[in-house]
Amino acid sequence: MSKRGKVWLAAAGIVEYEGKYLVVMKKYGGLKGKWSFPAGFVDPGETMDEAAVREVYEETGIVAETIGIAGIRSGVINHDISDNLVVFHMKRTGGTEISETAEIATCAFLTKEELLADPRTSSMIPSFLNGMDQFMSEMNPGNQFQYTTYKLMYHTPK
């Protein structure tokens, strides 16, 4: 078993800046080649919001602060691993975009329209950008993740 055990906790950030959203394209895993929000596991001794701030910076070079909770994604992988993600609304406070890291092929600020039209956009992004309150229990993010249960709960301020 991995060092994370069978209960995973991660954090992600939705950074909106000048009408665009910060997204990354990962080099590995189920999100390889897809636009997704910067995200990663919470480290020992770290709160969820601190993890979101750290991940945004590590993956993009952008400094941001949390301003609220956007939602939660909770799923079970292969009837075995509880995979949980808290998504935060964030505000850019500084930093400069970096072009590539060991995990990230690229990062960019894209408009909502660009993200919704791009087939490379991960399935979770439209749910958060469309500005609705909802609890979704029937969504399938793709077989590459091997979720046997997948729930998305979110609120986007109008």
Tab-separated table of C-alpha atoms in Angstrom, residues 25-154:
chain	number	residue	atom	x	y	z
A	25	MET	CA	-1.962	20.267	-17.930
A	26	LYS	CA	-0.444	17.347	-16.035
A	27	LYS	CA	2.152	14.993	-17.512
A	28	TYR	CA	0.867	11.851	-15.776
A	29	GLY	CA	-2.156	9.943	-14.475
A	30	GLY	CA	-5.807	10.215	-15.412
A	31	LEU	CA	-5.486	13.961	-16.058
A	32	LYS	CA	-2.515	13.643	-18.421
A	33	GLY	CA	-3.109	15.965	-21.371
A	34	LYS	CA	-6.208	17.529	-19.756
A	35	TRP	CA	-6.761	21.019	-18.410
A	36	SER	CA	-7.416	20.840	-14.677
A	37	PHE	CA	-7.229	23.106	-11.665
A	38	PRO	CA	-3.892	23.024	-9.791
A	39	ALA	CA	-4.211	20.364	-7.083
A	40	GLY	CA	-2.356	17.896	-4.931
A	41	PHE	CA	-2.282	15.940	-1.701
A	42	VAL	CA	-2.357	17.588	1.712
A	43	ASP	CA	0.990	17.044	3.456
A	44	PRO	CA	1.387	16.121	7.149
A	45	GLY	CA	1.274	19.230	9.339
A	46	GLU	CA	-0.602	21.220	6.699
A	47	THR	CA	-4.211	22.420	6.535
A	48	MET	CA	-6.296	21.970	3.387
A	49	ASP	CA	-6.153	25.661	2.470
A	50	GLU	CA	-2.371	25.726	2.990
A	51	ALA	CA	-2.092	22.740	0.652
A	52	ALA	CA	-4.108	24.566	-2.025
A	53	VAL	CA	-1.849	27.635	-1.759
A	54	ARG	CA	1.280	25.446	-1.947
A	55	GLU	CA	0.048	23.365	-4.887
A	56	VAL	CA	-0.973	26.417	-6.916
A	57	TYR	CA	2.495	27.890	-6.395
A	58	GLU	CA	4.423	24.643	-7.022
A	59	GLU	CA	2.518	23.815	-10.202
A	60	THR	CA	2.255	27.300	-11.698
A	61	GLY	CA	4.504	29.856	-9.971
A	62	ILE	CA	1.403	31.892	-9.084
A	63	VAL	CA	0.990	33.126	-5.505
A	64	ALA	CA	-2.635	33.032	-4.345
A	65	GLU	CA	-4.702	33.105	-1.182
A	66	THR	CA	-7.895	31.217	-0.412
A	67	ILE	CA	-11.100	33.242	-0.249
A	68	GLY	CA	-13.677	30.476	0.179
A	69	ILE	CA	-14.622	26.887	-0.487
A	70	ALA	CA	-15.901	26.128	-3.981
A	71	GLY	CA	-16.827	22.512	-3.342
A	72	ILE	CA	-15.845	18.962	-2.581
A	73	ARG	CA	-15.193	15.969	-4.800
A	74	SER	CA	-15.396	12.607	-3.063
A	75	GLY	CA	-14.998	9.241	-4.701
A	76	VAL	CA	-14.053	5.636	-4.086
A	77	ILE	CA	-11.501	3.989	-6.372
A	78	ASN	CA	-12.047	0.278	-7.095
A	79	HIS	CA	-14.336	-0.131	-4.056
A	80	ASP	CA	-11.236	0.423	-1.905
A	81	ILE	CA	-9.594	3.857	-1.746
A	82	SER	CA	-11.473	6.925	-0.477
A	83	ASP	CA	-10.295	9.836	-2.662
A	84	ASN	CA	-11.337	13.292	-1.408
A	85	LEU	CA	-10.628	16.747	-2.827
A	86	VAL	CA	-11.562	20.123	-1.342
A	87	VAL	CA	-11.683	22.856	-3.997
A	88	PHE	CA	-11.061	26.457	-2.938
A	89	HIS	CA	-11.852	29.778	-4.591
A	90	MET	CA	-8.573	31.706	-4.642
A	91	LYS	CA	-7.317	35.189	-5.414
A	92	ARG	CA	-4.032	35.825	-7.201
A	93	THR	CA	-1.686	37.950	-5.091
A	94	GLY	CA	1.539	37.693	-7.108
A	95	GLY	CA	3.982	35.389	-8.825
A	96	THR	CA	4.843	34.717	-12.431
A	97	GLU	CA	3.635	31.777	-14.516
A	98	ILE	CA	6.213	29.053	-15.029
A	99	SER	CA	6.220	27.123	-18.269
A	100	GLU	CA	6.924	23.570	-17.093
A	101	THR	CA	7.695	21.470	-14.012
A	102	ALA	CA	8.413	17.784	-13.432
A	103	GLU	CA	4.655	17.132	-13.113
A	104	ILE	CA	3.130	19.898	-15.247
A	105	ALA	CA	3.450	20.213	-19.042
A	106	THR	CA	2.089	23.760	-19.048
A	107	CYS	CA	-0.142	26.202	-17.208
A	108	ALA	CA	-2.314	29.004	-18.530
A	109	PHE	CA	-5.030	31.497	-17.689
A	110	LEU	CA	-8.008	30.655	-19.933
A	111	THR	CA	-11.497	32.109	-20.180
A	112	LYS	CA	-14.566	30.135	-19.186
A	113	GLU	CA	-15.549	29.993	-22.862
A	114	GLU	CA	-12.145	28.618	-23.886
A	115	LEU	CA	-12.291	25.940	-21.203
A	116	LEU	CA	-15.863	24.893	-21.985
A	117	ALA	CA	-15.063	24.608	-25.708
A	118	ASP	CA	-11.784	22.699	-25.320
A	119	PRO	CA	-12.171	18.886	-25.418
A	120	ARG	CA	-9.033	18.644	-23.272
A	121	THR	CA	-10.816	20.250	-20.304
A	122	SER	CA	-11.333	17.801	-17.418
A	123	SER	CA	-14.932	16.856	-16.670
A	124	MET	CA	-14.951	18.568	-13.261
A	125	ILE	CA	-14.170	22.090	-14.523
A	126	PRO	CA	-17.524	22.852	-16.242
A	127	SER	CA	-19.389	21.934	-13.050
A	128	PHE	CA	-17.483	24.550	-11.084
A	129	LEU	CA	-17.577	27.239	-13.776
A	130	ASN	CA	-21.278	27.093	-14.615
A	131	GLY	CA	-22.333	28.797	-11.373
A	132	MET	CA	-24.824	26.385	-9.900
A	133	ASP	CA	-25.447	24.818	-6.495
A	134	GLN	CA	-25.649	21.110	-6.950
A	135	PHE	CA	-24.951	17.677	-5.551
A	136	MET	CA	-24.096	15.247	-8.318
A	137	SER	CA	-23.919	11.550	-7.552
A	138	GLU	CA	-24.236	10.132	-11.051
A	139	MET	CA	-21.267	11.792	-12.749
A	140	ASN	CA	-18.565	9.590	-14.294
A	141	PRO	CA	-15.268	11.466	-14.748
A	142	GLY	CA	-13.895	8.753	-17.035
A	143	ASN	CA	-12.957	5.107	-16.745
A	144	GLN	CA	-9.250	5.950	-16.539
A	145	PHE	CA	-9.763	6.854	-12.858
A	146	GLN	CA	-11.512	3.551	-11.951
A	147	TYR	CA	-14.012	5.210	-9.588
A	148	THR	CA	-16.768	2.935	-8.340
A	149	THR	CA	-18.433	5.878	-6.549
A	150	TYR	CA	-18.060	9.542	-7.496
A	151	LYS	CA	-19.798	12.553	-5.958
A	152	LEU	CA	-19.341	16.232	-6.629
A	153	MET	CA	-20.786	18.931	-4.360
A	154	TYR	CA	-20.215	22.543	-5.243
